Amino acid sequence: MAVRNPEDARPLRILGADTVDLEAALSSPYGPMPELIAVAIDLYESDERIRTGAREALDGNLTRIALWGEALPSELDREFESIQHRLSLAARAFKSHALAAASLPYTAPGATECFRSSGLDQSMGLASVG
């Protein structure tokens, strides 16, 4: 997972994610092409490099894109559908610990998480809600 501040990646490590520096990942002309890129909508909107990379991946059918956040940018509306991911009890427990490690206010994780995806893959435990 590419992050802006890899020194503060403890919450992501709790969730089992490996992290790399976002700037290093974006400046590298080579690297593995992931099966899925997950991006916060606010990062998509604020970083031209993220928008360009996501558009290239979508236009070339190179990988799927998942977005989470409040308002989907209108240029993506037709290409994305709302999906749900059901969290196991263990996943909810790990998420609670990750939120605490990130010093975020505690709210009990729900049974499902909703986000938007450019491609639906049932093997990943995702289900369309739209």
mmCIF file with all atom_site columns, C-alpha atoms in Angstrom:
data_model
loop_
_atom_site.group_PDB
_atom_site.id
_atom_site.type_symbol
_atom_site.label_atom_id
_atom_site.label_alt_id
_atom_site.label_comp_id
_atom_site.label_asym_id
_atom_site.label_entity_id
_atom_site.label_seq_id
_atom_site.pdbx_PDB_ins_code
_atom_site.Cartn_x
_atom_site.Cartn_y
_atom_site.Cartn_z
_atom_site.occupancy
_atom_site.B_iso_or_equiv
_atom_site.pdbx_formal_charge
_atom_site.auth_seq_id
_atom_site.auth_comp_id
_atom_site.auth_asym_id
_atom_site.auth_atom_id
_atom_site.pdbx_PDB_model_num
ATOM 1   C CA . MET A 1 1   ? 0.000   0.000   0.000   1.00 0.00 ? 1   MET A CA 1
ATOM 2   C CA . ALA A 1 2   ? 1.441   3.384   -0.972  1.00 0.00 ? 2   ALA A CA 1
ATOM 3   C CA . VAL A 1 3   ? 1.141   5.952   1.812   1.00 0.00 ? 3   VAL A CA 1
ATOM 4   C CA . ARG A 1 4   ? 2.174   9.588   2.193   1.00 0.00 ? 4   ARG A CA 1
ATOM 5   C CA . ASN A 1 5   ? 3.838   9.010   5.569   1.00 0.00 ? 5   ASN A CA 1
ATOM 6   C CA . PRO A 1 6   ? 5.311   5.477   5.729   1.00 0.00 ? 6   PRO A CA 1
ATOM 7   C CA . GLU A 1 7   ? 6.798   6.174   9.176   1.00 0.00 ? 7   GLU A CA 1
ATOM 8   C CA . ASP A 1 8   ? 3.253   6.282   10.598  1.00 0.00 ? 8   ASP A CA 1
ATOM 9   C CA . ALA A 1 9   ? 2.011   3.027   9.063   1.00 0.00 ? 9   ALA A CA 1
ATOM 10  C CA . ARG A 1 10  ? 1.355   1.072   12.277  1.00 0.00 ? 10  ARG A CA 1
ATOM 11  C CA . PRO A 1 11  ? -2.458  1.096   11.774  1.00 0.00 ? 11  PRO A CA 1
ATOM 12  C CA . LEU A 1 12  ? -1.989  -0.398  8.304   1.00 0.00 ? 12  LEU A CA 1
ATOM 13  C CA . ARG A 1 13  ? 0.463   -3.026  9.591   1.00 0.00 ? 13  ARG A CA 1
ATOM 14  C CA . ILE A 1 14  ? -2.172  -4.048  12.166  1.00 0.00 ? 14  ILE A CA 1
ATOM 15  C CA . LEU A 1 15  ? -4.478  -4.720  9.211   1.00 0.00 ? 15  LEU A CA 1
ATOM 16  C CA . GLY A 1 16  ? -1.764  -6.781  7.506   1.00 0.00 ? 16  GLY A CA 1
ATOM 17  C CA . ALA A 1 17  ? -0.823  -4.277  4.805   1.00 0.00 ? 17  ALA A CA 1
ATOM 18  C CA . ASP A 1 18  ? 2.718   -3.764  3.554   1.00 0.00 ? 18  ASP A CA 1
ATOM 19  C CA . THR A 1 19  ? 3.479   -0.110  2.862   1.00 0.00 ? 19  THR A CA 1
ATOM 20  C CA . VAL A 1 20  ? 5.730   1.841   0.506   1.00 0.00 ? 20  VAL A CA 1
ATOM 21  C CA . ASP A 1 21  ? 6.312   5.564   0.207   1.00 0.00 ? 21  ASP A CA 1
ATOM 22  C CA . LEU A 1 22  ? 3.717   7.197   -2.092  1.00 0.00 ? 22  LEU A CA 1
ATOM 23  C CA . GLU A 1 23  ? 6.220   9.601   -3.665  1.00 0.00 ? 23  GLU A CA 1
ATOM 24  C CA . ALA A 1 24  ? 8.659   6.790   -4.455  1.00 0.00 ? 24  ALA A CA 1
ATOM 25  C CA . ALA A 1 25  ? 5.878   4.667   -5.947  1.00 0.00 ? 25  ALA A CA 1
ATOM 26  C CA . LEU A 1 26  ? 4.588   7.519   -8.124  1.00 0.00 ? 26  LEU A CA 1
ATOM 27  C CA . SER A 1 27  ? 8.041   8.519   -9.365  1.00 0.00 ? 27  SER A CA 1
ATOM 28  C CA . SER A 1 28  ? 9.053   5.000   -10.380 1.00 0.00 ? 28  SER A CA 1
ATOM 29  C CA . PRO A 1 29  ? 8.513   4.267   -14.084 1.00 0.00 ? 29  PRO A CA 1
ATOM 30  C CA . TYR A 1 30  ? 8.510   0.546   -13.344 1.00 0.00 ? 30  TYR A CA 1
ATOM 31  C CA . GLY A 1 31  ? 6.913   -1.641  -10.770 1.00 0.00 ? 31  GLY A CA 1
ATOM 32  C CA . PRO A 1 32  ? 4.274   -4.274  -10.330 1.00 0.00 ? 32  PRO A CA 1
ATOM 33  C CA . MET A 1 33  ? 0.814   -3.593  -11.699 1.00 0.00 ? 33  MET A CA 1
ATOM 34  C CA . PRO A 1 34  ? -1.649  -4.331  -8.920  1.00 0.00 ? 34  PRO A CA 1
ATOM 35  C CA . GLU A 1 35  ? -4.903  -6.182  -9.498  1.00 0.00 ? 35  GLU A CA 1
ATOM 36  C CA . LEU A 1 36  ? -6.780  -3.525  -7.535  1.00 0.00 ? 36  LEU A CA 1
ATOM 37  C CA . ILE A 1 37  ? -5.981  0.068   -6.613  1.00 0.00 ? 37  ILE A CA 1
ATOM 38  C CA . ALA A 1 38  ? -7.908  1.469   -3.642  1.00 0.00 ? 38  ALA A CA 1
ATOM 39  C CA . VAL A 1 39  ? -7.929  5.257   -3.326  1.00 0.00 ? 39  VAL A CA 1
ATOM 40  C CA . ALA A 1 40  ? -9.644  7.726   -1.009  1.00 0.00 ? 40  ALA A CA 1
ATOM 41  C CA . ILE A 1 41  ? -11.793 10.085  -3.093  1.00 0.00 ? 41  ILE A CA 1
ATOM 42  C CA . ASP A 1 42  ? -10.191 13.151  -1.487  1.00 0.00 ? 42  ASP A CA 1
ATOM 43  C CA . LEU A 1 43  ? -6.732  11.907  -2.578  1.00 0.00 ? 43  LEU A CA 1
ATOM 44  C CA . TYR A 1 44  ? -8.039  11.211  -6.093  1.00 0.00 ? 44  TYR A CA 1
ATOM 45  C CA . GLU A 1 45  ? -9.353  14.777  -6.282  1.00 0.00 ? 45  GLU A CA 1
ATOM 46  C CA . SER A 1 46  ? -6.288  16.473  -4.751  1.00 0.00 ? 46  SER A CA 1
ATOM 47  C CA . ASP A 1 47  ? -3.424  14.750  -6.588  1.00 0.00 ? 47  ASP A CA 1
ATOM 48  C CA . GLU A 1 48  ? -3.199  15.024  -10.362 1.00 0.00 ? 48  GLU A CA 1
ATOM 49  C CA . ARG A 1 49  ? -0.781  12.062  -10.519 1.00 0.00 ? 49  ARG A CA 1
ATOM 50  C CA . ILE A 1 50  ? -3.321  9.819   -8.785  1.00 0.00 ? 50  ILE A CA 1
ATOM 51  C CA . ARG A 1 51  ? -6.096  10.981  -11.152 1.00 0.00 ? 51  ARG A CA 1
ATOM 52  C CA . THR A 1 52  ? -3.899  10.428  -14.198 1.00 0.00 ? 52  THR A CA 1
ATOM 53  C CA . GLY A 1 53  ? -2.799  6.969   -13.060 1.00 0.00 ? 53  GLY A CA 1
ATOM 54  C CA . ALA A 1 54  ? -6.359  5.940   -12.216 1.00 0.00 ? 54  ALA A CA 1
ATOM 55  C CA . ARG A 1 55  ? -7.643  7.191   -15.594 1.00 0.00 ? 55  ARG A CA 1
ATOM 56  C CA . GLU A 1 56  ? -4.881  5.306   -17.437 1.00 0.00 ? 56  GLU A CA 1
ATOM 57  C CA . ALA A 1 57  ? -5.671  2.117   -15.517 1.00 0.00 ? 57  ALA A CA 1
ATOM 58  C CA . LEU A 1 58  ? -9.387  2.501   -16.252 1.00 0.00 ? 58  LEU A CA 1
ATOM 59  C CA . ASP A 1 59  ? -8.919  3.420   -19.926 1.00 0.00 ? 59  ASP A CA 1
ATOM 60  C CA . GLY A 1 60  ? -6.520  0.530   -20.522 1.00 0.00 ? 60  GLY A CA 1
ATOM 61  C CA . ASN A 1 61  ? -8.456  -2.008  -18.449 1.00 0.00 ? 61  ASN A CA 1
ATOM 62  C CA . LEU A 1 62  ? -5.172  -2.566  -16.619 1.00 0.00 ? 62  LEU A CA 1
ATOM 63  C CA . THR A 1 63  ? -6.592  -2.926  -13.130 1.00 0.00 ? 63  THR A CA 1
ATOM 64  C CA . ARG A 1 64  ? -9.714  -2.316  -11.085 1.00 0.00 ? 64  ARG A CA 1
ATOM 65  C CA . ILE A 1 65  ? -10.104 0.837   -9.017  1.00 0.00 ? 65  ILE A CA 1
ATOM 66  C CA . ALA A 1 66  ? -11.927 1.045   -5.686  1.00 0.00 ? 66  ALA A CA 1
ATOM 67  C CA . LEU A 1 67  ? -12.814 4.427   -4.190  1.00 0.00 ? 67  LEU A CA 1
ATOM 68  C CA . TRP A 1 68  ? -14.126 5.315   -0.763  1.00 0.00 ? 68  TRP A CA 1
ATOM 69  C CA . GLY A 1 69  ? -15.387 8.628   0.533   1.00 0.00 ? 69  GLY A CA 1
ATOM 70  C CA . GLU A 1 70  ? -18.407 10.863  0.367   1.00 0.00 ? 70  GLU A CA 1
ATOM 71  C CA . ALA A 1 71  ? -18.944 12.207  -3.158  1.00 0.00 ? 71  ALA A CA 1
ATOM 72  C CA . LEU A 1 72  ? -17.835 10.340  -6.269  1.00 0.00 ? 72  LEU A CA 1
ATOM 73  C CA . PRO A 1 73  ? -16.422 12.736  -8.898  1.00 0.00 ? 73  PRO A CA 1
ATOM 74  C CA . SER A 1 74  ? -19.005 13.153  -11.675 1.00 0.00 ? 74  SER A CA 1
ATOM 75  C CA . GLU A 1 75  ? -16.528 12.087  -14.396 1.00 0.00 ? 75  GLU A CA 1
ATOM 76  C CA . LEU A 1 76  ? -16.398 8.625   -12.798 1.00 0.00 ? 76  LEU A CA 1
ATOM 77  C CA . ASP A 1 77  ? -20.073 8.149   -12.025 1.00 0.00 ? 77  ASP A CA 1
ATOM 78  C CA . ARG A 1 78  ? -20.873 5.905   -15.008 1.00 0.00 ? 78  ARG A CA 1
ATOM 79  C CA . GLU A 1 79  ? -17.777 3.721   -14.569 1.00 0.00 ? 79  GLU A CA 1
ATOM 80  C CA . PHE A 1 80  ? -18.256 2.826   -10.896 1.00 0.00 ? 80  PHE A CA 1
ATOM 81  C CA . GLU A 1 81  ? -20.852 0.933   -8.932  1.00 0.00 ? 81  GLU A CA 1
ATOM 82  C CA . SER A 1 82  ? -21.501 0.857   -5.203  1.00 0.00 ? 82  SER A CA 1
ATOM 83  C CA . ILE A 1 83  ? -20.398 -2.364  -3.552  1.00 0.00 ? 83  ILE A CA 1
ATOM 84  C CA . GLN A 1 84  ? -20.315 -3.834  -0.072  1.00 0.00 ? 84  GLN A CA 1
ATOM 85  C CA . HIS A 1 85  ? -17.636 -5.859  1.632   1.00 0.00 ? 85  HIS A CA 1
ATOM 86  C CA . ARG A 1 86  ? -18.771 -7.984  4.571   1.00 0.00 ? 86  ARG A CA 1
ATOM 87  C CA . LEU A 1 87  ? -16.315 -7.867  7.485   1.00 0.00 ? 87  LEU A CA 1
ATOM 88  C CA . SER A 1 88  ? -15.676 -10.940 9.615   1.00 0.00 ? 88  SER A CA 1
ATOM 89  C CA . LEU A 1 89  ? -15.610 -10.627 13.394  1.00 0.00 ? 89  LEU A CA 1
ATOM 90  C CA . ALA A 1 90  ? -11.825 -10.856 13.265  1.00 0.00 ? 90  ALA A CA 1
ATOM 91  C CA . ALA A 1 91  ? -11.635 -8.096  10.657  1.00 0.00 ? 91  ALA A CA 1
ATOM 92  C CA . ARG A 1 92  ? -13.785 -5.846  12.836  1.00 0.00 ? 92  ARG A CA 1
ATOM 93  C CA . ALA A 1 93  ? -11.500 -6.510  15.815  1.00 0.00 ? 93  ALA A CA 1
ATOM 94  C CA . PHE A 1 94  ? -8.379  -5.703  13.777  1.00 0.00 ? 94  PHE A CA 1
ATOM 95  C CA . LYS A 1 95  ? -10.050 -2.563  12.403  1.00 0.00 ? 95  LYS A CA 1
ATOM 96  C CA . SER A 1 96  ? -10.867 -1.395  15.953  1.00 0.00 ? 96  SER A CA 1
ATOM 97  C CA . HIS A 1 97  ? -7.194  -1.796  16.937  1.00 0.00 ? 97  HIS A CA 1
ATOM 98  C CA . ALA A 1 98  ? -6.028  -0.019  13.780  1.00 0.00 ? 98  ALA A CA 1
ATOM 99  C CA . LEU A 1 99  ? -8.365  2.927   14.473  1.00 0.00 ? 99  LEU A CA 1
ATOM 100 C CA . ALA A 1 100 ? -7.005  3.161   18.022  1.00 0.00 ? 100 ALA A CA 1
ATOM 101 C CA . ALA A 1 101 ? -3.406  3.046   16.737  1.00 0.00 ? 101 ALA A CA 1
ATOM 102 C CA . ALA A 1 102 ? -4.252  5.893   14.351  1.00 0.00 ? 102 ALA A CA 1
ATOM 103 C CA . SER A 1 103 ? -5.649  7.895   17.308  1.00 0.00 ? 103 SER A CA 1
ATOM 104 C CA . LEU A 1 104 ? -9.020  8.125   15.593  1.00 0.00 ? 104 LEU A CA 1
ATOM 105 C CA . PRO A 1 105 ? -12.238 8.290   17.599  1.00 0.00 ? 105 PRO A CA 1
ATOM 106 C CA . TYR A 1 106 ? -13.596 4.861   18.397  1.00 0.00 ? 106 TYR A CA 1
ATOM 107 C CA . THR A 1 107 ? -16.682 3.812   16.543  1.00 0.00 ? 107 THR A CA 1
ATOM 108 C CA . ALA A 1 108 ? -17.513 0.132   16.428  1.00 0.00 ? 108 ALA A CA 1
ATOM 109 C CA . PRO A 1 109 ? -16.902 -1.127  12.882  1.00 0.00 ? 109 PRO A CA 1
ATOM 110 C CA . GLY A 1 110 ? -20.073 -2.240  11.148  1.00 0.00 ? 110 GLY A CA 1
ATOM 111 C CA . ALA A 1 111 ? -20.668 -5.623  9.585   1.00 0.00 ? 111 ALA A CA 1
ATOM 112 C CA . THR A 1 112 ? -20.134 -4.218  6.083   1.00 0.00 ? 112 THR A CA 1
ATOM 113 C CA . GLU A 1 113 ? -18.154 -1.466  4.400   1.00 0.00 ? 113 GLU A CA 1
ATOM 114 C CA . CYS A 1 114 ? -19.416 0.356   1.328   1.00 0.00 ? 114 CYS A CA 1
ATOM 115 C CA . PHE A 1 115 ? -17.275 1.795   -1.421  1.00 0.00 ? 115 PHE A CA 1
ATOM 116 C CA . ARG A 1 116 ? -17.306 2.130   -5.196  1.00 0.00 ? 116 ARG A CA 1
ATOM 117 C CA . SER A 1 117 ? -15.520 -0.098  -7.686  1.00 0.00 ? 117 SER A CA 1
ATOM 118 C CA . SER A 1 118 ? -14.754 0.005   -11.397 1.00 0.00 ? 118 SER A CA 1
ATOM 119 C CA . GLY A 1 119 ? -15.144 -3.767  -11.598 1.00 0.00 ? 119 GLY A CA 1
ATOM 120 C CA . LEU A 1 120 ? -16.980 -6.291  -9.487  1.00 0.00 ? 120 LEU A CA 1
ATOM 121 C CA . ASP A 1 121 ? -15.213 -9.485  -8.493  1.00 0.00 ? 121 ASP A CA 1
ATOM 122 C CA . GLN A 1 122 ? -17.268 -11.946 -6.446  1.00 0.00 ? 122 GLN A CA 1
ATOM 123 C CA . SER A 1 123 ? -14.104 -13.835 -5.456  1.00 0.00 ? 123 SER A CA 1
ATOM 124 C CA . MET A 1 124 ? -13.056 -10.840 -3.362  1.00 0.00 ? 124 MET A CA 1
ATOM 125 C CA . GLY A 1 125 ? -16.214 -10.990 -1.218  1.00 0.00 ? 125 GLY A CA 1
ATOM 126 C CA . LEU A 1 126 ? -17.790 -7.956  -2.853  1.00 0.00 ? 126 LEU A CA 1
ATOM 127 C CA . ALA A 1 127 ? -21.440 -7.574  -3.688  1.00 0.00 ? 127 ALA A CA 1
ATOM 128 C CA . SER A 1 128 ? -23.209 -4.915  -5.728  1.00 0.00 ? 128 SER A CA 1
ATOM 129 C CA . VAL A 1 129 ? -25.622 -2.741  -3.775  1.00 0.00 ? 129 VAL A CA 1
ATOM 130 C CA . GLY A 1 130 ? -26.836 -0.627  -6.656  1.00 0.00 ? 130 GLY A CA 1
#
